[in-house]
Amino acid sequence: MDYHVKEASLAEKGQLRIEWAARSMPVLRSIRERFAKEKPLQGMRVSACLHVTTETAALAQTLKTGGAEVRLCASNPLSTQDDVAASLVVHDGIAVFAIKGEDTDTYYRHIHQALAHAPQITMDDGADLVTTLHADKRDLLRGILGGTEETTTGVIRLRSMADQGVLGYPIIAVNDAKTKHLFDNRYGTGQSTIDGIIRATNRLLAGSTFVVSGYGWCGRGVAMRAAGMGAKVVITEVDPLRALEAVMDGYQVMPMAEAARIGDFFCTLTGDIHVIRREHFEVMKDGAIVANSGHFNVELDLEALAAMAVAKRPVRDFVDEYRLLDGRCLYVLGEGRLVNLAAAEGHPSSVMDMSFANQALCVEHLAKHAQTLENKVYGVPEAIDREIARLKLKSMGVTIDQLTDEQKKYLHSWEMGT
Ligand SMILES: NC(=O)c1ccc[n+]([C@@H]2O[C@H](COP(=O)([O-])OP(=O)(O)OC[C@H]3O[C@@H](n4cnc5c(N)ncnc54)[C@H](O)[C@@H]3O)[C@@H](O)[C@H]2O)c1
């Protein structure tokens, strides 16, 4: 079998960690049990470009159980868990092409290797696989039924392709499922981003000023958890509605030019470019810690920072010190890549349970219905979203009320008033 991982001998450790994660993924487990009986993906070739984590391993196993032939590469050069990659190869016979810390050339070579079996379905997180395929491997487009996309940034890129009429096959935006972004982006990114910052720095959040850029689903989660740890949270935004919401949620809101002067910690979660740039680095306090948890590291203008610095050195795992001309030192975590995956382990499994249940059911949906879809970006079918919410509640032992007949009638009527 073709594969490229760091070290096959890490497989035992990886297997134990995958089992640990799978324990917290009951919804995906129930799908896997059904897939084992029904084999809905029999013979289907799937190329997946996802963060190679324990939860992704559980998803890949589920797809394989459903009959798919899966090839997996990383969706970020720093997010691979090498023991997980090894275990998937050794114990599951899944072709993985991913090594933590791979350079950009290797990252793209791995994407090409993941595509080498001419996929019928693609799974992406950030749209690097889909864009590579459209740029370099157009001959494969004809054989592709459809694809899925995991994250906000990928959905934005794919919608732009669809708007320009260049998207070659239908995509389901898994990110847009309510059971995905309301939980994964908010609670998953919230907890794991703080986890990444703490693991990398071991600094105390209580009493610090913590600047969060972007008050979207991810930013709300990080702000909520930083405040919970005792930090004074400052939000920067460009959208007046989101900014207003942040104000009413009790946070200070100000432009980055002001926040840059007072922050002890900075974390960008915008999906935008150069949110923190030269003019901001110029006024930051000595010792400021700068991280990004948005999809790409372009949120921080690290080239400008490197040009401003007189010296740069790694001072801890995933912490680079940039010494500036005036003696101030700024610290960048995980090379500006998603800090929760670079310096920690990504989202906790129980939240990925829902995201990846969406992925598994959307792949099944594409296998059955792709022929009826156009080359557009689709939302997740509502029935899938509701079913995942129902299964998750059930797995948590939570029951809810049912509408009575009287209530159903009332909620569909207009006659009854004061
Ligand atoms: N770290 C992770 O594991 C993880 C998980 C999910 C999503 N993401 C990524 O995080 C990013 C944010 O995702 P989201 O779902 O919160 O998106 P979102 O669209 O809900 O929120 C983004 C917010 O950033 C704001 N913004 C844009 N430019 C800005 C700027 N220059 N300054 C301040 N604010 C700005 C927008 O107005 C918006 O409110 C995306 O890149 C997404 O792919 C990361």
mmCIF file of N, CA and C in Angstrom, residues 290-294 296-298 300 302 332-339:
data_model
loop_
_atom_site.group_PDB
_atom_site.id
_atom_site.type_symbol
_atom_site.label_atom_id
_atom_site.label_comp_id
_atom_site.label_asym_id
_atom_site.label_seq_id
_atom_site.Cartn_x
_atom_site.Cartn_y
_atom_site.Cartn_z
ATOM 1 N N VAL A 290 0.986 36.087 20.537
ATOM 2 C CA VAL A 290 0.134 36.249 19.357
ATOM 3 C C VAL A 290 -0.146 34.877 18.750
ATOM 4 N N ALA A 291 -1.437 34.570 18.559
ATOM 5 C CA ALA A 291 -1.812 33.276 17.988
ATOM 6 C C ALA A 291 -2.935 33.474 16.992
ATOM 7 N N ASN A 292 -3.112 32.470 16.153
ATOM 8 C CA ASN A 292 -4.226 32.465 15.199
ATOM 9 C C ASN A 292 -4.951 31.126 15.338
ATOM 10 N N SER A 293 -6.279 31.179 15.302
ATOM 11 C CA SER A 293 -7.018 29.907 15.272
ATOM 12 C C SER A 293 -7.990 29.876 14.099
ATOM 13 N N GLY A 294 -7.840 30.850 13.191
ATOM 14 C CA GLY A 294 -8.575 30.804 11.928
ATOM 15 C C GLY A 294 -7.884 29.824 10.993
ATOM 16 N N PHE A 296 -6.273 29.775 7.988
ATOM 17 C CA PHE A 296 -4.932 29.975 7.410
ATOM 18 C C PHE A 296 -4.113 30.956 8.247
ATOM 19 N N ASN A 297 -2.773 30.797 8.180
ATOM 20 C CA ASN A 297 -1.911 31.672 8.988
ATOM 21 C C ASN A 297 -1.776 33.073 8.401
ATOM 22 N N VAL A 298 -2.464 33.347 7.290
ATOM 23 C CA VAL A 298 -2.388 34.697 6.698
ATOM 24 C C VAL A 298 -3.065 35.747 7.575
ATOM 25 N N LEU A 300 -2.206 36.624 10.370
ATOM 26 C CA LEU A 300 -1.099 37.387 10.959
ATOM 27 C C LEU A 300 -0.106 37.708 9.846
ATOM 28 N N LEU A 302 3.067 37.672 9.239
ATOM 29 C CA LEU A 302 4.328 37.227 9.838
ATOM 30 C C LEU A 302 5.540 37.665 9.021
ATOM 31 N N VAL A 332 5.088 34.364 18.917
ATOM 32 C CA VAL A 332 4.083 33.837 17.981
ATOM 33 C C VAL A 332 3.974 32.334 18.195
ATOM 34 N N LEU A 333 2.737 31.867 18.335
ATOM 35 C CA LEU A 333 2.509 30.444 18.627
ATOM 36 C C LEU A 333 2.248 29.648 17.338
ATOM 37 N N GLY A 334 2.846 28.479 17.278
ATOM 38 C CA GLY A 334 2.545 27.529 16.188
ATOM 39 C C GLY A 334 2.689 28.120 14.797
ATOM 40 N N GLU A 335 3.679 28.986 14.604
ATOM 41 C CA GLU A 335 3.937 29.620 13.299
ATOM 42 C C GLU A 335 2.693 30.299 12.742
ATOM 43 N N GLY A 336 1.804 30.693 13.639
ATOM 44 C CA GLY A 336 0.581 31.368 13.192
ATOM 45 C C GLY A 336 -0.458 30.421 12.614
ATOM 46 N N ARG A 337 -0.179 29.119 12.662
ATOM 47 C CA ARG A 337 -1.179 28.149 12.166
ATOM 48 C C ARG A 337 -2.158 27.868 13.291
ATOM 49 N N LEU A 338 -3.330 27.289 12.912
ATOM 50 C CA LEU A 338 -4.383 27.029 13.906
ATOM 51 C C LEU A 338 -3.782 26.512 15.214
ATOM 52 N N VAL A 339 -3.819 27.350 16.229
ATOM 53 C CA VAL A 339 -3.068 27.053 17.451
ATOM 54 C C VAL A 339 -3.644 25.843 18.183
#
